[in-house]
PDB file of C-alpha atoms in Angstrom:
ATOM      1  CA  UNK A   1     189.385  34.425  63.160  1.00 39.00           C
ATOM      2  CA  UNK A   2     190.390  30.753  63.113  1.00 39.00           C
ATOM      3  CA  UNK A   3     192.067  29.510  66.544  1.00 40.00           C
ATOM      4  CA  UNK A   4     195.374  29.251  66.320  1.00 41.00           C
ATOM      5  CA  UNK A   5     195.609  26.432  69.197  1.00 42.00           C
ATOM      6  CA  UNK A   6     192.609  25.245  71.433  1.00 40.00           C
ATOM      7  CA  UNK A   7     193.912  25.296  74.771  1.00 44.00           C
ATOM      8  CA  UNK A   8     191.167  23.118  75.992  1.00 35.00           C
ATOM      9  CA  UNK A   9     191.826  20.187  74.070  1.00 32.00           C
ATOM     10  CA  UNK A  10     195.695  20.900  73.704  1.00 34.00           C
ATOM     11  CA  UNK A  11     196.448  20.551  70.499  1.00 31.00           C
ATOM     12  CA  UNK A  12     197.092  22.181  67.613  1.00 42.00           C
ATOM     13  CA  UNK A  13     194.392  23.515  65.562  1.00 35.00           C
ATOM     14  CA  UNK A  14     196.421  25.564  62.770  1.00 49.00           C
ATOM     15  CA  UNK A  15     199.185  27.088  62.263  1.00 84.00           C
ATOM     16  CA  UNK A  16     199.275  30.448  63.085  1.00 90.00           C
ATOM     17  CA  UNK A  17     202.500  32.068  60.558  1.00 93.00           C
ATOM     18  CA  UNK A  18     200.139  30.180  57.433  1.00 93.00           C
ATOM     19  CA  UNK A  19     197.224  32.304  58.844  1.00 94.00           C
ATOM     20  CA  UNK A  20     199.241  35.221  58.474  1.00 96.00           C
ATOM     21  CA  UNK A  21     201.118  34.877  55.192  1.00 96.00           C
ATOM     22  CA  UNK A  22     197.376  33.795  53.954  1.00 96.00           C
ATOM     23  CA  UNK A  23     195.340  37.420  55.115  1.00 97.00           C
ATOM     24  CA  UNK A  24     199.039  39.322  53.948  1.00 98.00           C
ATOM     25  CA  UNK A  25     198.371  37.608  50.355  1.00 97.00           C
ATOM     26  CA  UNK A  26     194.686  37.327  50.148  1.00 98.00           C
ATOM     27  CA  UNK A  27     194.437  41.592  51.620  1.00 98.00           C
ATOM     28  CA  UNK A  28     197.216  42.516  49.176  1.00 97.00           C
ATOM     29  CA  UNK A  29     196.813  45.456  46.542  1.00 96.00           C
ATOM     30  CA  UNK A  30     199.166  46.082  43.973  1.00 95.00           C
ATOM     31  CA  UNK A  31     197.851  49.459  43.129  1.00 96.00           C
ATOM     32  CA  UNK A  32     198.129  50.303  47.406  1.00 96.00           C
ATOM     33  CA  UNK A  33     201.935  48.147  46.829  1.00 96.00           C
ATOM     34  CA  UNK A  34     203.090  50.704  43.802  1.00 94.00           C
ATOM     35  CA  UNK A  35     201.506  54.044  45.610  1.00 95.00           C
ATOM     36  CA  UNK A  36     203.583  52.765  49.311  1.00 95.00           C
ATOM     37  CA  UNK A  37     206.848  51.699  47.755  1.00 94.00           C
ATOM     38  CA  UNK A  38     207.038  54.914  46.225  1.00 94.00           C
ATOM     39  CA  UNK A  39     207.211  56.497  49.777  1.00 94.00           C
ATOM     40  CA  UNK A  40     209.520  53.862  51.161  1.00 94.00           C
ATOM     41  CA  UNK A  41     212.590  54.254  48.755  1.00 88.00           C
ATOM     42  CA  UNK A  42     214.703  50.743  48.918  1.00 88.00           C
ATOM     43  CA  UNK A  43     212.195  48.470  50.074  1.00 91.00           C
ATOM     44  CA  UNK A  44     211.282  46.412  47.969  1.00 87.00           C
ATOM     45  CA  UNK A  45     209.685  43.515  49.582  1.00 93.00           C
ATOM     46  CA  UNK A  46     205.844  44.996  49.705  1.00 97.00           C
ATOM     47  CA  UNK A  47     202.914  43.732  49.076  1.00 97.00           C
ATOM     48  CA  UNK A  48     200.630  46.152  49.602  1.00 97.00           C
ATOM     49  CA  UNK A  49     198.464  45.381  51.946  1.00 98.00           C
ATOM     50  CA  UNK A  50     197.436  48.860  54.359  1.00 97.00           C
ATOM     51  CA  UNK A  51     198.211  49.646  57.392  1.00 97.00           C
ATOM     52  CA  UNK A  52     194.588  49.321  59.395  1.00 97.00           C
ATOM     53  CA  UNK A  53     194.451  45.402  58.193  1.00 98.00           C
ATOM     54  CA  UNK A  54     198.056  44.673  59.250  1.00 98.00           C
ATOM     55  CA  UNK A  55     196.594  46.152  62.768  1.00 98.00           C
ATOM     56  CA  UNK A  56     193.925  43.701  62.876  1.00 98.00           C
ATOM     57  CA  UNK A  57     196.331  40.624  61.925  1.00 97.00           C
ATOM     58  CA  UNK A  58     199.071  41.825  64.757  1.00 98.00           C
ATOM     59  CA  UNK A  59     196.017  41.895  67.590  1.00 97.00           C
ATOM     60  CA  UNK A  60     195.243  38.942  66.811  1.00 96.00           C
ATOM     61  CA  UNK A  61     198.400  37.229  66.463  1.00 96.00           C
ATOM     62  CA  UNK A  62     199.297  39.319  70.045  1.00 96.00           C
ATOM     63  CA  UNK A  63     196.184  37.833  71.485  1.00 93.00           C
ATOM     64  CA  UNK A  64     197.373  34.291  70.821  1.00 82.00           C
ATOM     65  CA  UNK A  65     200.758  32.635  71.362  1.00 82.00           C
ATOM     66  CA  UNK A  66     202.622  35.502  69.803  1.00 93.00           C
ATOM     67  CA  UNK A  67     205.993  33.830  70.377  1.00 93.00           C
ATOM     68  CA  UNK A  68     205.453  30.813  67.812  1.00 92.00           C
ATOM     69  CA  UNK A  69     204.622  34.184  65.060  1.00 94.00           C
ATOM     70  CA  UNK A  70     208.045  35.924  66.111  1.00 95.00           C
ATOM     71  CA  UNK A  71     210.391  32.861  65.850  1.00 93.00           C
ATOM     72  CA  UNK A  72     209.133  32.398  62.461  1.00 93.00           C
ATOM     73  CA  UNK A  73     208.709  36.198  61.001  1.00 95.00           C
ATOM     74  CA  UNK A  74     210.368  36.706  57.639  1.00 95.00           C
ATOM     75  CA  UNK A  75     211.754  39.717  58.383  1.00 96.00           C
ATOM     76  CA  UNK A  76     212.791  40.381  54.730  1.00 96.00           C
ATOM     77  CA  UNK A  77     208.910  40.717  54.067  1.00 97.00           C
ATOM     78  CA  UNK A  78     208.011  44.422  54.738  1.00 98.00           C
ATOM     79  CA  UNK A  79     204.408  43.454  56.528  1.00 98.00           C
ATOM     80  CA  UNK A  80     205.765  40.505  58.588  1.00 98.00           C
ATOM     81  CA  UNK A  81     208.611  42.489  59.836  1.00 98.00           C
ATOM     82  CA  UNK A  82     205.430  45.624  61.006  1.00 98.00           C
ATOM     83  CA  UNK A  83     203.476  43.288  62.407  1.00 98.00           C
ATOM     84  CA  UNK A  84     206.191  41.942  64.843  1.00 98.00           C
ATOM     85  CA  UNK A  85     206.555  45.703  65.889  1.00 98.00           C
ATOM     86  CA  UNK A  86     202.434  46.200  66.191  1.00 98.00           C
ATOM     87  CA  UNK A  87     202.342  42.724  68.303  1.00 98.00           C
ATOM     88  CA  UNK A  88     204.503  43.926  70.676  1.00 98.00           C
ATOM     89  CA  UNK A  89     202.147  47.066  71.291  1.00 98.00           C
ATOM     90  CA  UNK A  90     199.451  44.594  71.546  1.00 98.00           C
ATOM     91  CA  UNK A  91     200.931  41.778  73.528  1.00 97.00           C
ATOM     92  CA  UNK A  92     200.206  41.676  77.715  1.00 95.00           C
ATOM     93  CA  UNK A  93     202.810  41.002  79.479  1.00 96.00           C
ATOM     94  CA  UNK A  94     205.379  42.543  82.239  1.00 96.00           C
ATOM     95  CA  UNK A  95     207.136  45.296  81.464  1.00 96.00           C
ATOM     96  CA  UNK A  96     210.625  43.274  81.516  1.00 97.00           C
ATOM     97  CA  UNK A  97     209.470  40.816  79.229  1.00 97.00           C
ATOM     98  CA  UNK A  98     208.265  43.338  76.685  1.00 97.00           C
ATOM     99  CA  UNK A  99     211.709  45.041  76.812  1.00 98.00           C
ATOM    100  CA  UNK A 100     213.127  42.292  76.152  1.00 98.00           C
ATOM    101  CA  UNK A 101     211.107  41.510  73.160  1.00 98.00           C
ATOM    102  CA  UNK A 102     211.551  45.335  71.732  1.00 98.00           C
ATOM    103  CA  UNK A 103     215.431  44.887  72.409  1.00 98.00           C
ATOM    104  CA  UNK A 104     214.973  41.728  69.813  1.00 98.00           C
ATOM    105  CA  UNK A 105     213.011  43.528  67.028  1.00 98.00           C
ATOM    106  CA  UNK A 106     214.164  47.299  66.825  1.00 98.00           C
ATOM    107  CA  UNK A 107     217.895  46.572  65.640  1.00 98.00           C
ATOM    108  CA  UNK A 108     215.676  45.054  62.494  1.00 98.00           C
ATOM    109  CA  UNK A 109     213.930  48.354  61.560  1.00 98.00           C
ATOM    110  CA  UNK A 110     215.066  49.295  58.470  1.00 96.00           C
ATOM    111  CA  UNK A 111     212.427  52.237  57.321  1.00 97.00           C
ATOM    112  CA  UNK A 112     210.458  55.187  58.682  1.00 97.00           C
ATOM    113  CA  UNK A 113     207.354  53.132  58.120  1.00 97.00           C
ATOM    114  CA  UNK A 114     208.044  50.569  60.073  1.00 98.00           C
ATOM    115  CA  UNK A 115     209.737  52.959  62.954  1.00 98.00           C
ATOM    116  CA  UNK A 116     206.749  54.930  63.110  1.00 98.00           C
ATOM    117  CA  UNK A 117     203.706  52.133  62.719  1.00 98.00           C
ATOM    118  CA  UNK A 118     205.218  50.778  65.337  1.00 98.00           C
ATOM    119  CA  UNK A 119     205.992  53.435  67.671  1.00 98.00           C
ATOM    120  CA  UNK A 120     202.552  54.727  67.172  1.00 98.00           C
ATOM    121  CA  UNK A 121     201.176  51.403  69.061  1.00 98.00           C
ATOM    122  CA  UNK A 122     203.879  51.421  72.184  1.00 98.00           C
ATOM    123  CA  UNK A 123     200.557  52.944  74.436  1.00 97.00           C
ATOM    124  CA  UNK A 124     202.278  51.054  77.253  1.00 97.00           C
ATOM    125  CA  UNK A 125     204.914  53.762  77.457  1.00 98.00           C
ATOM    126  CA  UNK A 126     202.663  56.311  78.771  1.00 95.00           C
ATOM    127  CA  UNK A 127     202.245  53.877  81.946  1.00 91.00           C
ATOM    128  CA  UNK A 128     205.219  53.344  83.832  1.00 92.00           C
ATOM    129  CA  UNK A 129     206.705  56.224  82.052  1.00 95.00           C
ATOM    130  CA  UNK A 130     209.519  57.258  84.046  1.00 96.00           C
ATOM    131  CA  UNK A 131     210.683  53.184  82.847  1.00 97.00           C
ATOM    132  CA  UNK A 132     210.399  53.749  79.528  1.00 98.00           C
ATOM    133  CA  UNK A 133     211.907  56.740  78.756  1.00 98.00           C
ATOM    134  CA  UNK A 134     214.574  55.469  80.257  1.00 98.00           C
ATOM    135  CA  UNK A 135     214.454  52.529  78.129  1.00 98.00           C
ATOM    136  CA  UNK A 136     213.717  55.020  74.835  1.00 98.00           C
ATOM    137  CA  UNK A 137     216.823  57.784  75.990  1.00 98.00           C
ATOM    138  CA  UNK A 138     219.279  54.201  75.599  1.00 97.00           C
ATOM    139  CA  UNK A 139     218.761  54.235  71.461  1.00 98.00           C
ATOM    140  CA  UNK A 140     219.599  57.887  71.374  1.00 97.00           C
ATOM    141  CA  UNK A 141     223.295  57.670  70.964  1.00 96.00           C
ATOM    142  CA  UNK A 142     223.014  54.634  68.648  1.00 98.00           C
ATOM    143  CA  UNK A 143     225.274  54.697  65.431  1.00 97.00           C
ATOM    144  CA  UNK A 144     222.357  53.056  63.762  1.00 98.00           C
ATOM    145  CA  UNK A 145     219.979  55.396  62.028  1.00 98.00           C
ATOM    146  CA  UNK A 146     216.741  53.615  62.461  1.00 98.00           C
ATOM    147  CA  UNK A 147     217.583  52.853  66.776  1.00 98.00           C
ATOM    148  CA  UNK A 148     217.856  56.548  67.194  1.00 98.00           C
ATOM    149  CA  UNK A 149     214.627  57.343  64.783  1.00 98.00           C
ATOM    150  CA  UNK A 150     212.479  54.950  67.131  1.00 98.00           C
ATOM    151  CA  UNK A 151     213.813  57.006  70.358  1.00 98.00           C
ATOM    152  CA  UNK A 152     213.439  60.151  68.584  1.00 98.00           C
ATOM    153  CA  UNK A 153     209.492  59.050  67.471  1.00 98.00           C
ATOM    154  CA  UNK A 154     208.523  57.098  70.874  1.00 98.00           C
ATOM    155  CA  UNK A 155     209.537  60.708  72.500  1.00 98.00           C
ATOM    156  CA  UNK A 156     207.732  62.435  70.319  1.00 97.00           C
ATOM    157  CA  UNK A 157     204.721  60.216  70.724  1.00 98.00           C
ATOM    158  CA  UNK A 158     204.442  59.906  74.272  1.00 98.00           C
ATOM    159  CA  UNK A 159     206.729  62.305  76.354  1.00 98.00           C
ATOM    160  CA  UNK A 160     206.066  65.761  75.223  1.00 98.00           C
ATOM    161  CA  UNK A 161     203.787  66.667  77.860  1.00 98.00           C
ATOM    162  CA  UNK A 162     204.614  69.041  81.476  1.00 97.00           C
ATOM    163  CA  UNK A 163     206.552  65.976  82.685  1.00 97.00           C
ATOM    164  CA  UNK A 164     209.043  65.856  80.566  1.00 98.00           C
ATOM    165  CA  UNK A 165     209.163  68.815  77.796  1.00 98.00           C
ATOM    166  CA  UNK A 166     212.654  70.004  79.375  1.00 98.00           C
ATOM    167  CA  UNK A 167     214.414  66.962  78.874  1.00 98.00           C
ATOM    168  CA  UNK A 168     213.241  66.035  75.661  1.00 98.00           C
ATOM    169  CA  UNK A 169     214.387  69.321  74.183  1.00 98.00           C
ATOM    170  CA  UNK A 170     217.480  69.085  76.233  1.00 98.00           C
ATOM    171  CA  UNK A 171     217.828  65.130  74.416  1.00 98.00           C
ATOM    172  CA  UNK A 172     216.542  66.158  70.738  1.00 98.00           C
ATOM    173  CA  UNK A 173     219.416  69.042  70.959  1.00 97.00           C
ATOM    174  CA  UNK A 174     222.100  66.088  71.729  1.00 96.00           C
ATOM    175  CA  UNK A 175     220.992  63.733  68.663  1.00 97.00           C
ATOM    176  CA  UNK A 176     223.980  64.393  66.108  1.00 93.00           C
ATOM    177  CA  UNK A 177     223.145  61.565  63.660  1.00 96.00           C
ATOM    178  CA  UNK A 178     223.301  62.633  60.596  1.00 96.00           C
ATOM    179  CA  UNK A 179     221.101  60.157  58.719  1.00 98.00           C
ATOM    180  CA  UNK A 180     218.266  62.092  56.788  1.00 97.00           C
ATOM    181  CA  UNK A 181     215.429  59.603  58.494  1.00 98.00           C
ATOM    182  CA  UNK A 182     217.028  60.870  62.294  1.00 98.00           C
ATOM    183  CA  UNK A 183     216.978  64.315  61.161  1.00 98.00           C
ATOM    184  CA  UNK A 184     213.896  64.719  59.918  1.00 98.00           C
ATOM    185  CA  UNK A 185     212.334  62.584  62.894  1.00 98.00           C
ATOM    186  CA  UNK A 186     214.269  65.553  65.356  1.00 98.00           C
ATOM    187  CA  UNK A 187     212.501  68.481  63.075  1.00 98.00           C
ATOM    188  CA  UNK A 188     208.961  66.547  63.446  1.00 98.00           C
ATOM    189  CA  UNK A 189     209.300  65.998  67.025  1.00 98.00           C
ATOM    190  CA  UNK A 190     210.584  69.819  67.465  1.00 98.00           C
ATOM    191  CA  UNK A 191     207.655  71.200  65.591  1.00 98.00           C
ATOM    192  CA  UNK A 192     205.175  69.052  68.319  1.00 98.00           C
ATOM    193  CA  UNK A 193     207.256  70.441  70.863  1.00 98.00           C
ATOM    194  CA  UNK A 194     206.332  73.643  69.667  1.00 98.00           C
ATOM    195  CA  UNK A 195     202.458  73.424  69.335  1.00 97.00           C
ATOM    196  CA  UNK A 196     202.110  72.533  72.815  1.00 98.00           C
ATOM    197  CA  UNK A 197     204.945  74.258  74.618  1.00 98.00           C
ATOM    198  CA  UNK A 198     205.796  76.980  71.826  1.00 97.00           C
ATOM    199  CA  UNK A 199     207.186  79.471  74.412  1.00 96.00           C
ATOM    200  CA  UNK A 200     209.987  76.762  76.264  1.00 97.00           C
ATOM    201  CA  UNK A 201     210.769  75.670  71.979  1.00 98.00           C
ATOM    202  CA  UNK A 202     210.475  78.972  70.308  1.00 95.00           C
ATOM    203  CA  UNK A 203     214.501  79.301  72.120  1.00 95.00           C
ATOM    204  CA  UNK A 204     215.715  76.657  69.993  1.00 97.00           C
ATOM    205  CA  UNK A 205     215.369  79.072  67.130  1.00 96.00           C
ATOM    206  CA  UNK A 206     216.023  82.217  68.609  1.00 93.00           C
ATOM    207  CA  UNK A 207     219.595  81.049  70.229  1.00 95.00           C
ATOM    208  CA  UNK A 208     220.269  79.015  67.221  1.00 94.00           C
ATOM    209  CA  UNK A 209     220.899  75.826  68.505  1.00 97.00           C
ATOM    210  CA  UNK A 210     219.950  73.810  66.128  1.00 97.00           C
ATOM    211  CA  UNK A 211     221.672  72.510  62.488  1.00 96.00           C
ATOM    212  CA  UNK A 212     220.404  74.563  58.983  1.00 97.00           C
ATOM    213  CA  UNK A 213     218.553  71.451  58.353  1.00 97.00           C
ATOM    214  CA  UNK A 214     216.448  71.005  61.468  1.00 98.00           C
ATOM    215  CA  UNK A 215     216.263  74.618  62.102  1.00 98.00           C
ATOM    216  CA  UNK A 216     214.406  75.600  58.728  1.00 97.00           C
ATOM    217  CA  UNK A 217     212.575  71.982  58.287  1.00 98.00           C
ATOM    218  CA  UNK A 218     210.988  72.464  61.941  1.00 98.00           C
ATOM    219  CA  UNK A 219     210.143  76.027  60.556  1.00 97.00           C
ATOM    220  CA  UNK A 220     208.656  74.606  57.719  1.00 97.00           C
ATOM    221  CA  UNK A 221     206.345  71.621  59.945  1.00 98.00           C
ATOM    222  CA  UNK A 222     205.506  74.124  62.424  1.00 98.00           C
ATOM    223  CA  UNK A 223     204.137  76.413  59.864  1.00 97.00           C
ATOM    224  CA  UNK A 224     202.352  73.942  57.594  1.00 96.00           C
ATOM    225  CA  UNK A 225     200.912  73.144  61.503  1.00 96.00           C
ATOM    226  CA  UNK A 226     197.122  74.023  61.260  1.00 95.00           C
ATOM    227  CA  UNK A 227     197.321  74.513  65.463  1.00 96.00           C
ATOM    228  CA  UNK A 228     199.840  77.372  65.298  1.00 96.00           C
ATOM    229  CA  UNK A 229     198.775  81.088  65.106  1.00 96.00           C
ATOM    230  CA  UNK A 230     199.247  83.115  62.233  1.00 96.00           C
ATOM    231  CA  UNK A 231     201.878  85.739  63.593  1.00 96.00           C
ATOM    232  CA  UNK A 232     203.790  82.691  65.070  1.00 96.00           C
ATOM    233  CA  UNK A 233     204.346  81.325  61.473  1.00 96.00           C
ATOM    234  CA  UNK A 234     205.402  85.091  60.387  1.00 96.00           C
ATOM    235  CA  UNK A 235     207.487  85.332  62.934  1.00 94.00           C
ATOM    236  CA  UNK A 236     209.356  82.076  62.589  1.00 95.00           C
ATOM    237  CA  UNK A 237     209.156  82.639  58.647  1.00 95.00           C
ATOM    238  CA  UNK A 238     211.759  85.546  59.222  1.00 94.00           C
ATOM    239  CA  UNK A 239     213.831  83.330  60.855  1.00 94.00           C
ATOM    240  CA  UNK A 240     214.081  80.712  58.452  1.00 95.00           C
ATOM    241  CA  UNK A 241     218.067  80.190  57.156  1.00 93.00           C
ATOM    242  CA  UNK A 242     219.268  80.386  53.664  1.00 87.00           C
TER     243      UNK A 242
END
């Protein structure tokens, strides 16, 4: 990797959003561009360039001045706008400073991809993790589908352990957006609630708390779950609504 600036001679050695846009075109695929659009339906600013490259760019970029890469993101570019989210999984700094960067980029999520690349690299939030789920429960009553997706996936991600398997149920059975992308992130995060706590989830079903759609599609993820028993799946099967 080039050096973006060399801090021992202070100046600037190149610029580091033209290294960027440079790997994004040069690691592009238009075969990889066709195959992901198809799974992101109305984006279509890819350029097809996968997911474990766009990883290496944003620790790079995080390990640099970061800052000069967000003020000048394109955000109507679908990999620009996932790195920003990766970099900020990457970047070290205080916990205050990195809320206030998320605070800046997740009102500009505008896909499951995105949500969930992202998510998948907030690590941080298992330190420090009374903080952040704190910080995650805040998007949970957000009119905006792709706020309350992030809190539904970050919880899903990092807080469904003994700590905190109580409230999270409690929390996924107050998320009333009705946005498909919300309600299919609740039905995931209900089926991983399941494998590792099936006995404190299996009451969601049983006292039917839960809407026809989440009930029978975290039915369906639980049972397609290679980590769930046999009779379990039968069980739930009978369940399932029409």
């Amino acid at each position: 990797m080039r050096t973006f600036f060399c801090r021992n001679m202070g100046r600037k050695m190149s610029d580091i959003i033209q290294w960027v846009r440079n790997e994004l075109r040069e690691n592009s695929d238009n075969s990889y561009k066709d195959f992901h659009s198809s799974l992101v339906p109305g984006i279509s600013n890819i350029m097809g360039v996968r997911v474990p490259k766009l990883r290496e760019i944003a620790k790079k970029v995080a390990k640099d001045d970061y800052k000069i890469f967000i003020e000048a993101v394109n955000i109507q570019v679908y990999e620009e706008l996932m790195i920003w989210g990766m970099v900020l999984g990457y970047i070290r700094v205080s916990c205050e400073e990195r809320k206030k960067e998320l605070e800046q980029f997740i009102p500009h999520i505008n896909n499951w991809a995105i949500c969930d690349s992202s998510c998948s690299t907030y690590k941080f939030m298992k330190e420090s993790s009374g903080t952040w789920f704190s910080f995650v429960k805040s998007y949970l009553t957000s009119v905006q589908e792709y706020e309350v997706r992030f809190a539904v996936v970050c919880l899903l991600d990092f807080f469904i352990n003994e700590k905190y398997i109580d409230q999270v149920l409690e929390l996924l059975l107050q998320v009333h957006h009705n946005a498909y992308y919300v309600k299919m992130a609740v039905a995931w995060a209900i089926s991983i609630c399941y494998i590792k706590f099936p006995e404190k989830t299996e009451k969601l079903f049983e006292e039917n708390l839960l809407d026809d759609f989440v009930h029978n599609k975290s039915i369906q993820k639980i049972r397609e779950s290679c980590r769930v028993p046999k009779e379990s799946k039968e069980r739930l099967q009978k369940i399932r609504r029409k």
